[in-house]
Amino acid sequence: MNNNSLSREVLILNQNYEPLSVTHVKKAFIISYLGKAQIIEIYKGLHLNTIDKSFPVPSVVRLKNYVRISRRTISPTRKNILKRDAYRCQYCGTKIGPMTIDHIIPKTMNGKDTWENLTCACVHCNTKKGNRTPKESGAKLIRAPRKPHFFYLIHNIVNVPHPTWRPYLFLDPL
Ligand SMILES: [Zn+2]
């Protein structure tokens, strides 16, 4: 097994199959070996070889004991807003040009720094909208901005989840 395989990402599920975090093969293999986790899915065709044994390489493991987690909160920072909106202007849909953060309800009208009130906007749309509400300016949002789901964190860590992860992340089938 080469270093490349050892550094592959492994999805860790809670005892109830809820996604918990992402780790690397090495750690996932150790906790499985110690009996703390069960291998649910493997990287087909990959093996961890010792002198006399060959082990499958886990891609998804499930913890045997339920871990109580406090919901991690994600702050609506500039970077996170841009990521949530995929660097797409939420008014005209363009992905071209520098992006700005628009307060949907302007700060001057008591608009807050919240997930629901911040959106990615291109310079053109932001300037055009100015210090007005969408209603006043006629600017329409492509979709209502929302606070990302907890699973957003996992999607954020890996750009393209391995196909064996998909049923656990509740993604559409391939
Ligand atoms: Zn725009």
Coordinates of N, CA and C and ligand atoms in Angstrom, one line a residue:
M1 N 0.8 -1.2 0.0 CA 0.0 0.0 0.0 C 0.9 1.2 0.0
N2 N 0.7 2.1 -0.9 CA 1.5 3.3 -1.0 C 0.9 4.4 -0.2
N3 N 1.7 5.5 0.0 CA 1.3 6.6 0.8 C 0.0 7.3 0.2
N4 N -0.1 7.2 -1.1 CA -1.3 7.7 -1.7 C -2.6 7.1 -1.2
S5 N -2.6 5.8 -1.0 CA -3.8 5.1 -0.5 C -4.0 5.5 1.0
L6 N -2.9 5.6 1.7 CA -3.0 5.9 3.2 C -3.6 7.2 3.4
S7 N -3.4 8.1 2.5 CA -3.9 9.5 2.7 C -5.3 9.7 2.1
R8 N -5.8 8.7 1.5 CA -7.2 8.8 1.0 C -8.2 9.1 2.1
E9 N -9.3 9.8 1.7 CA -10.2 10.2 2.7 C -11.3 9.2 3.0
V10 N -11.6 9.1 4.3 CA -12.6 8.1 4.7 C -13.7 8.9 5.5
L11 N -14.9 8.5 5.1 CA -16.1 9.1 5.8 C -16.4 8.4 7.1
I12 N -16.5 9.1 8.2 CA -16.8 8.5 9.5 C -18.3 8.7 9.8
L13 N -19.0 7.6 10.0 CA -20.4 7.8 10.4 C -20.6 7.5 11.9
N14 N -21.5 8.2 12.4 CA -21.9 7.9 13.8 C -22.6 6.5 13.9
Q15 N -22.8 6.0 15.1 CA -23.4 4.7 15.2 C -24.8 4.7 14.5
N16 N -25.5 5.8 14.4 CA -26.8 5.9 13.8 C -26.7 6.2 12.3
Y17 N -25.5 6.1 11.7 CA -25.2 6.3 10.3 C -25.2 7.8 9.9
E18 N -25.2 8.7 10.8 CA -25.2 10.1 10.5 C -23.7 10.4 10.2
P19 N -23.4 11.2 9.1 CA -22.1 11.5 8.9 C -21.5 12.4 10.0
L20 N -20.3 12.1 10.4 CA -19.7 12.8 11.5 C -18.5 13.6 11.1
S21 N -17.6 13.0 10.4 CA -16.4 13.7 9.9 C -15.7 12.9 8.8
V22 N -14.5 13.5 8.5 CA -13.7 12.8 7.4 C -12.3 12.6 8.0
T23 N -11.8 11.5 7.8 CA -10.4 11.2 8.2 C -9.6 10.6 7.1
H24 N -8.5 10.1 7.4 CA -7.7 9.4 6.4 C -7.7 7.9 6.7
V25 N -7.3 7.1 5.6 CA -7.3 5.7 5.7 C -6.6 5.1 6.9
K26 N -5.4 5.7 7.2 CA -4.6 5.2 8.3 C -5.4 5.2 9.6
K27 N -6.0 6.4 9.9 CA -6.7 6.5 11.2 C -8.0 5.6 11.2
A28 N -8.7 5.6 10.0 CA -9.9 4.7 9.9 C -9.5 3.3 10.1
F29 N -8.4 2.9 9.6 CA -8.0 1.5 9.7 C -7.6 1.1 11.1
I30 N -7.0 2.1 11.8 CA -6.6 1.8 13.2 C -7.9 1.7 14.1
I31 N -8.8 2.6 13.9 CA -10.0 2.5 14.8 C -10.8 1.3 14.5
S32 N -10.8 0.8 13.2 CA -11.5 -0.4 12.9 C -10.8 -1.6 13.5
Y33 N -9.5 -1.6 13.4 CA -8.7 -2.7 13.9 C -8.8 -2.8 15.4
L34 N -9.0 -1.6 16.1 CA -9.2 -1.6 17.6 C -10.6 -2.0 18.0
G35 N -11.5 -2.2 17.0 CA -12.8 -2.6 17.3 C -13.8 -1.4 17.6
K36 N -13.3 -0.2 17.3 CA -14.1 0.9 17.7 C -15.0 1.3 16.5
A37 N -14.7 0.8 15.3 CA -15.5 1.1 14.2 C -15.6 -0.1 13.3
Q38 N -16.6 -0.1 12.4 CA -16.9 -1.2 11.6 C -16.8 -0.6 10.1
I39 N -16.1 -1.4 9.3 CA -15.9 -0.9 7.9 C -17.2 -1.2 7.1
I40 N -17.8 -0.1 6.6 CA -19.1 -0.2 5.9 C -18.9 -0.3 4.4
E41 N -18.0 0.5 3.9 CA -17.7 0.5 2.4 C -16.2 0.5 2.3
I42 N -15.7 0.0 1.1 CA -14.3 -0.1 0.9 C -14.0 0.6 -0.5
Y43 N -12.7 0.9 -0.6 CA -12.2 1.3 -1.9 C -11.9 0.0 -2.7
K44 N -12.7 -0.2 -3.7 CA -12.6 -1.5 -4.4 C -11.2 -1.5 -5.2
G45 N -10.6 -2.7 -5.1 CA -9.3 -2.8 -5.8 C -8.1 -2.4 -5.0
L46 N -8.3 -1.7 -3.9 CA -7.2 -1.3 -3.0 C -7.0 -2.2 -1.8
H47 N -5.8 -2.5 -1.5 CA -5.5 -3.4 -0.4 C -4.4 -2.9 0.4
L48 N -4.5 -3.2 1.7 CA -3.4 -2.9 2.6 C -2.7 -4.2 2.9
N49 N -1.5 -4.3 2.4 CA -0.8 -5.6 2.5 C 0.3 -5.6 3.6
T50 N 0.2 -6.7 4.4 CA 1.3 -6.9 5.4 C 2.0 -8.2 4.9
I51 N 2.9 -8.7 5.6 CA 3.7 -9.8 5.1 C 2.8 -11.0 4.7
D52 N 1.9 -11.3 5.6 CA 1.1 -12.5 5.2 C -0.4 -12.2 5.1
K53 N -0.8 -10.9 5.2 CA -2.2 -10.7 5.1 C -2.5 -9.5 4.1
S54 N -3.8 -9.5 3.7 CA -4.2 -8.4 2.8 C -5.5 -7.9 3.3
F55 N -5.6 -6.6 3.6 CA -6.8 -6.0 4.1 C -7.5 -5.1 3.2
P56 N -8.8 -5.0 3.1 CA -9.5 -4.0 2.3 C -9.3 -2.6 2.8
V57 N -9.3 -1.7 2.0 CA -9.1 -0.3 2.4 C -10.5 0.4 2.6
P58 N -10.7 0.9 3.8 CA -12.1 1.4 4.1 C -12.3 2.8 3.4
S59 N -13.5 3.0 2.9 CA -13.9 4.3 2.4 C -15.0 4.9 3.3
V60 N -15.7 4.1 4.0 CA -16.7 4.5 5.0 C -16.6 3.6 6.2
V61 N -16.5 4.2 7.4 CA -16.6 3.4 8.6 C -17.6 4.0 9.5
R62 N -18.2 3.1 10.4 CA -19.2 3.5 11.3 C -18.8 3.2 12.7
L63 N -18.9 4.2 13.6 CA -18.5 4.0 15.0 C -19.4 3.0 15.7
K64 N -18.9 2.2 16.5 CA -19.7 1.2 17.2 C -20.5 1.9 18.4
N65 N -19.9 2.9 18.9 CA -20.6 3.6 20.0 C -21.1 5.0 19.5
Y66 N -22.3 5.4 19.9 CA -22.8 6.6 19.5 C -22.1 7.8 20.1
V67 N -21.7 8.7 19.3 CA -21.0 9.9 19.8 C -22.0 11.1 19.8
R68 N -22.1 11.7 21.0 CA -23.0 12.8 21.1 C -22.2 14.0 20.6
I69 N -22.8 14.7 19.7 CA -22.0 15.9 19.2 C -22.9 17.1 19.3
S70 N -22.2 18.2 19.7 CA -22.8 19.5 19.7 C -22.8 20.0 18.3
R71 N -23.9 20.4 17.8 CA -23.9 20.9 16.4 C -22.9 22.0 16.2
R72 N -22.1 21.8 15.2 CA -21.1 22.9 15.0 C -21.8 24.0 14.2
T73 N -21.5 25.2 14.6 CA -22.2 26.3 13.9 C -21.1 26.9 13.0
I74 N -21.6 27.4 11.8 CA -20.8 28.0 10.9 C -21.2 29.5 10.8
S75 N -20.1 30.3 10.9 CA -20.4 31.7 10.8 C -20.6 32.2 9.4
P76 N -21.4 33.2 9.2 CA -21.6 33.8 7.9 C -20.5 34.8 7.5
T77 N -19.2 34.3 7.5 CA -18.1 35.1 7.1 C -18.2 35.4 5.6
R78 N -17.4 36.3 5.2 CA -17.4 36.7 3.8 C -17.0 35.4 2.9
K79 N -16.0 34.7 3.4 CA -15.6 33.5 2.7 C -16.7 32.4 2.6
N80 N -17.4 32.2 3.7 CA -18.4 31.2 3.8 C -19.6 31.6 2.9
I81 N -19.9 32.9 2.9 CA -21.1 33.3 2.1 C -20.7 33.1 0.6
L82 N -19.5 33.4 0.2 CA -19.1 33.2 -1.2 C -19.1 31.7 -1.5
K83 N -18.7 30.9 -0.6 CA -18.7 29.5 -0.8 C -20.1 28.9 -1.0
R84 N -20.9 29.3 0.0 CA -22.3 28.9 -0.1 C -23.0 29.2 -1.4
D85 N -22.7 30.4 -1.9 CA -23.3 30.8 -3.2 C -22.5 30.4 -4.4
A86 N -21.4 29.6 -4.2 CA -20.6 29.1 -5.2 C -20.0 30.2 -6.1
Y87 N -19.7 31.3 -5.5 CA -19.1 32.5 -6.2 C -20.0 32.9 -7.4
R88 N -21.3 32.8 -7.2 CA -22.2 33.2 -8.3 C -23.0 34.3 -7.8
C89 N -23.1 35.4 -8.6 CA -24.0 36.5 -8.2 C -25.4 36.0 -8.1
Q90 N -26.0 36.3 -6.9 CA -27.3 35.7 -6.6 C -28.4 36.6 -7.2
Y91 N -28.0 37.7 -7.9 CA -29.0 38.5 -8.6 C -29.1 38.2 -10.1
C92 N -27.9 38.2 -10.8 CA -27.9 38.0 -12.2 C -27.4 36.7 -12.6
G93 N -26.7 35.9 -11.7 CA -26.3 34.6 -12.0 C -24.9 34.5 -12.5
T94 N -24.2 35.6 -12.7 CA -22.9 35.6 -13.3 C -21.8 35.0 -12.3
K95 N -20.8 34.4 -12.9 CA -19.7 33.9 -12.1 C -18.4 34.7 -12.4
I96 N -18.6 35.7 -13.3 CA -17.5 36.5 -13.8 C -17.3 37.7 -12.9
G97 N -16.0 38.0 -12.7 CA -15.6 39.2 -12.1 C -15.5 39.1 -10.6
P98 N -15.0 40.1 -9.9 CA -14.9 40.1 -8.5 C -16.3 40.1 -7.9
M99 N -16.4 39.3 -6.8 CA -17.7 39.2 -6.1 C -17.7 40.0 -4.8
T100 N -18.8 40.6 -4.5 CA -18.9 41.4 -3.3 C -20.0 40.7 -2.4
I101 N -20.1 41.1 -1.2 CA -21.1 40.6 -0.3 C -22.2 41.8 -0.2
D102 N -23.4 41.4 -0.5 CA -24.5 42.4 -0.4 C -25.3 42.1 0.8
H103 N -25.7 43.2 1.5 CA -26.7 43.1 2.6 C -28.0 43.2 1.9
I104 N -28.8 42.2 1.9 CA -30.1 42.2 1.2 C -30.9 43.4 1.7
I105 N -31.2 43.4 3.0 CA -31.7 44.5 3.7 C -30.5 45.4 4.1
P106 N -30.3 46.6 3.5 CA -29.1 47.3 3.8 C -28.9 47.6 5.3
K107 N -27.6 47.7 5.6 CA -27.2 47.9 7.0 C -27.9 49.2 7.5
T108 N -28.0 50.2 6.6 CA -28.6 51.4 7.1 C -30.0 51.3 7.4
M109 N -30.7 50.2 7.0 CA -32.0 49.9 7.4 C -32.1 48.8 8.4
N110 N -31.0 48.6 9.2 CA -30.9 47.6 10.2 C -30.7 46.2 9.7
G111 N -30.3 46.1 8.5 CA -30.0 44.7 8.0 C -28.9 44.1 8.7
K112 N -29.1 42.8 9.1 CA -28.1 42.1 10.0 C -27.1 41.3 9.1
D113 N -26.0 41.0 9.8 CA -25.0 40.1 9.3 C -25.3 38.7 9.5
T114 N -26.4 38.2 8.8 CA -26.8 36.9 9.0 C -26.8 36.1 7.7
W115 N -26.9 34.8 7.8 CA -26.9 33.9 6.6 C -28.0 34.3 5.7
E116 N -29.2 34.7 6.3 CA -30.3 35.0 5.5 C -30.3 36.4 4.9
N117 N -29.4 37.3 5.4 CA -29.4 38.7 4.9 C -28.1 39.0 4.1
L118 N -27.2 38.0 4.0 CA -26.0 38.3 3.2 C -26.0 37.4 1.9
T119 N -25.6 38.0 0.8 CA -25.5 37.2 -0.4 C -24.4 37.6 -1.3
C120 N -24.0 36.7 -2.1 CA -22.9 37.0 -3.1 C -23.5 37.8 -4.2
A121 N -22.9 38.9 -4.6 CA -23.4 39.8 -5.7 C -22.2 40.3 -6.5
C122 N -22.3 40.4 -7.8 CA -21.3 40.9 -8.6 C -21.3 42.5 -8.4
V123 N -20.2 43.1 -8.7 CA -20.0 44.5 -8.5 C -21.2 45.3 -9.2
H124 N -21.5 44.9 -10.4 CA -22.5 45.6 -11.2 C -23.9 45.5 -10.4
C125 N -24.3 44.4 -10.0 CA -25.6 44.2 -9.3 C -25.6 45.0 -8.0
N126 N -24.5 44.8 -7.3 CA -24.4 45.5 -6.0 C -24.5 47.0 -6.1
T127 N -23.8 47.5 -7.1 CA -23.8 49.0 -7.3 C -25.2 49.4 -7.8
K128 N -25.8 48.6 -8.6 CA -27.1 49.0 -9.2 C -28.2 48.9 -8.0
K129 N -28.1 48.0 -7.2 CA -29.0 47.8 -6.1 C -28.8 49.0 -5.0
G130 N -27.5 49.3 -4.8 CA -27.2 50.4 -3.9 C -27.8 50.1 -2.5
N131 N -28.2 51.2 -1.9 CA -28.6 51.2 -0.5 C -30.1 51.0 -0.4
R132 N -30.6 50.0 -1.2 CA -32.0 49.8 -1.3 C -32.4 48.3 -1.0
T133 N -33.6 48.0 -0.7 CA -34.0 46.6 -0.5 C -34.2 46.1 -1.9
P134 N -34.3 44.7 -2.1 CA -34.6 44.2 -3.4 C -35.9 44.7 -4.0
K135 N -36.9 44.9 -3.1 CA -38.2 45.4 -3.6 C -38.0 46.8 -4.2
E136 N -37.3 47.6 -3.5 CA -37.1 49.0 -4.0 C -36.3 49.1 -5.3
S137 N -35.3 48.2 -5.4 CA -34.4 48.3 -6.5 C -34.8 47.4 -7.7
G138 N -35.8 46.5 -7.4 CA -36.2 45.6 -8.5 C -35.3 44.4 -8.7
A139 N -34.3 44.3 -7.8 CA -33.4 43.2 -7.9 C -34.0 41.9 -7.3
K140 N -34.0 40.9 -8.1 CA -34.6 39.6 -7.6 C -33.5 38.6 -7.3
L141 N -33.6 37.9 -6.2 CA -32.7 36.9 -5.8 C -33.0 35.6 -6.5
I142 N -31.9 34.9 -7.0 CA -32.1 33.6 -7.7 C -32.8 32.6 -6.7
R143 N -32.3 32.6 -5.5 CA -32.9 31.8 -4.4 C -32.7 32.4 -3.1
A144 N -33.6 32.1 -2.2 CA -33.6 32.7 -0.9 C -32.3 32.2 -0.1
P145 N -31.5 33.1 0.4 CA -30.3 32.6 1.1 C -30.6 32.0 2.4
R146 N -30.0 30.9 2.7 CA -30.3 30.1 3.9 C -29.0 29.7 4.6
K147 N -29.2 29.4 5.9 CA -28.0 28.9 6.7 C -27.7 27.5 6.2
P148 N -26.5 27.2 5.9 CA -26.2 25.9 5.3 C -26.5 24.8 6.4
H149 N -26.8 23.6 5.9 CA -27.0 22.5 6.7 C -25.7 22.0 7.3
F150 N -25.8 21.3 8.4 CA -24.6 20.8 9.1 C -23.7 20.0 8.1
F151 N -24.3 19.2 7.2 CA -23.6 18.4 6.2 C -22.7 19.2 5.3
Y152 N -23.0 20.5 5.2 CA -22.3 21.4 4.4 C -20.8 21.3 4.7
L153 N -20.5 21.1 6.0 CA -19.1 21.0 6.5 C -18.4 19.9 5.8
I154 N -19.1 18.8 5.6 CA -18.5 17.6 5.0 C -18.3 17.9 3.5
H155 N -19.3 18.5 2.9 CA -19.2 18.8 1.5 C -18.0 19.8 1.2
N156 N -17.8 20.5 2.3 CA -16.8 21.6 2.2 C -15.4 21.0 2.3
I157 N -15.2 19.9 3.0 CA -13.9 19.3 3.2 C -13.4 18.6 1.9
V158 N -14.3 17.9 1.3 CA -13.9 17.2 0.1 C -14.8 17.8 -1.1
N159 N -14.1 18.0 -2.2 CA -14.8 18.6 -3.3 C -15.7 17.6 -4.0
V160 N -15.2 16.4 -4.2 CA -16.0 15.4 -4.9 C -16.0 14.2 -3.9
P161 N -17.1 14.0 -3.2 CA -17.2 12.8 -2.3 C -17.1 11.5 -3.2
H162 N -16.4 10.5 -2.6 CA -16.3 9.2 -3.3 C -17.7 8.6 -3.5
P163 N -17.9 7.9 -4.6 CA -19.3 7.4 -4.9 C -19.8 6.5 -3.7
T164 N -18.9 5.8 -3.0 CA -19.4 5.0 -1.9 C -20.0 5.8 -0.7
W165 N -19.7 7.1 -0.7 CA -20.1 7.9 0.4 C -21.6 8.4 0.2
R166 N -21.9 8.4 -1.1 CA -23.1 9.2 -1.5 C -24.4 8.8 -0.7
P167 N -24.6 7.4 -0.5 CA -25.9 7.1 0.2 C -25.9 7.7 1.6
Y168 N -24.7 7.9 2.2 CA -24.7 8.4 3.6 C -24.8 9.9 3.7
L169 N -24.5 10.6 2.6 CA -24.5 12.0 2.5 C -25.8 12.5 2.0
F170 N -26.7 11.5 1.6 CA -28.0 11.9 1.1 C -27.9 12.7 -0.2
L171 N -26.9 12.3 -1.0 CA -26.8 12.9 -2.3 C -27.6 12.1 -3.3
D172 N -27.9 12.8 -4.4 CA -28.6 12.1 -5.5 C -27.8 10.9 -6.0
P173 N -28.5 9.8 -6.4 CA -27.7 8.7 -7.0 C -27.0 9.1 -8.2
L174 N -25.9 8.5 -8.5 CA -25.1 8.9 -9.7 C -25.8 8.5 -10.9
Ligands
ZN1 ZN -24.9 40.3 -10.8

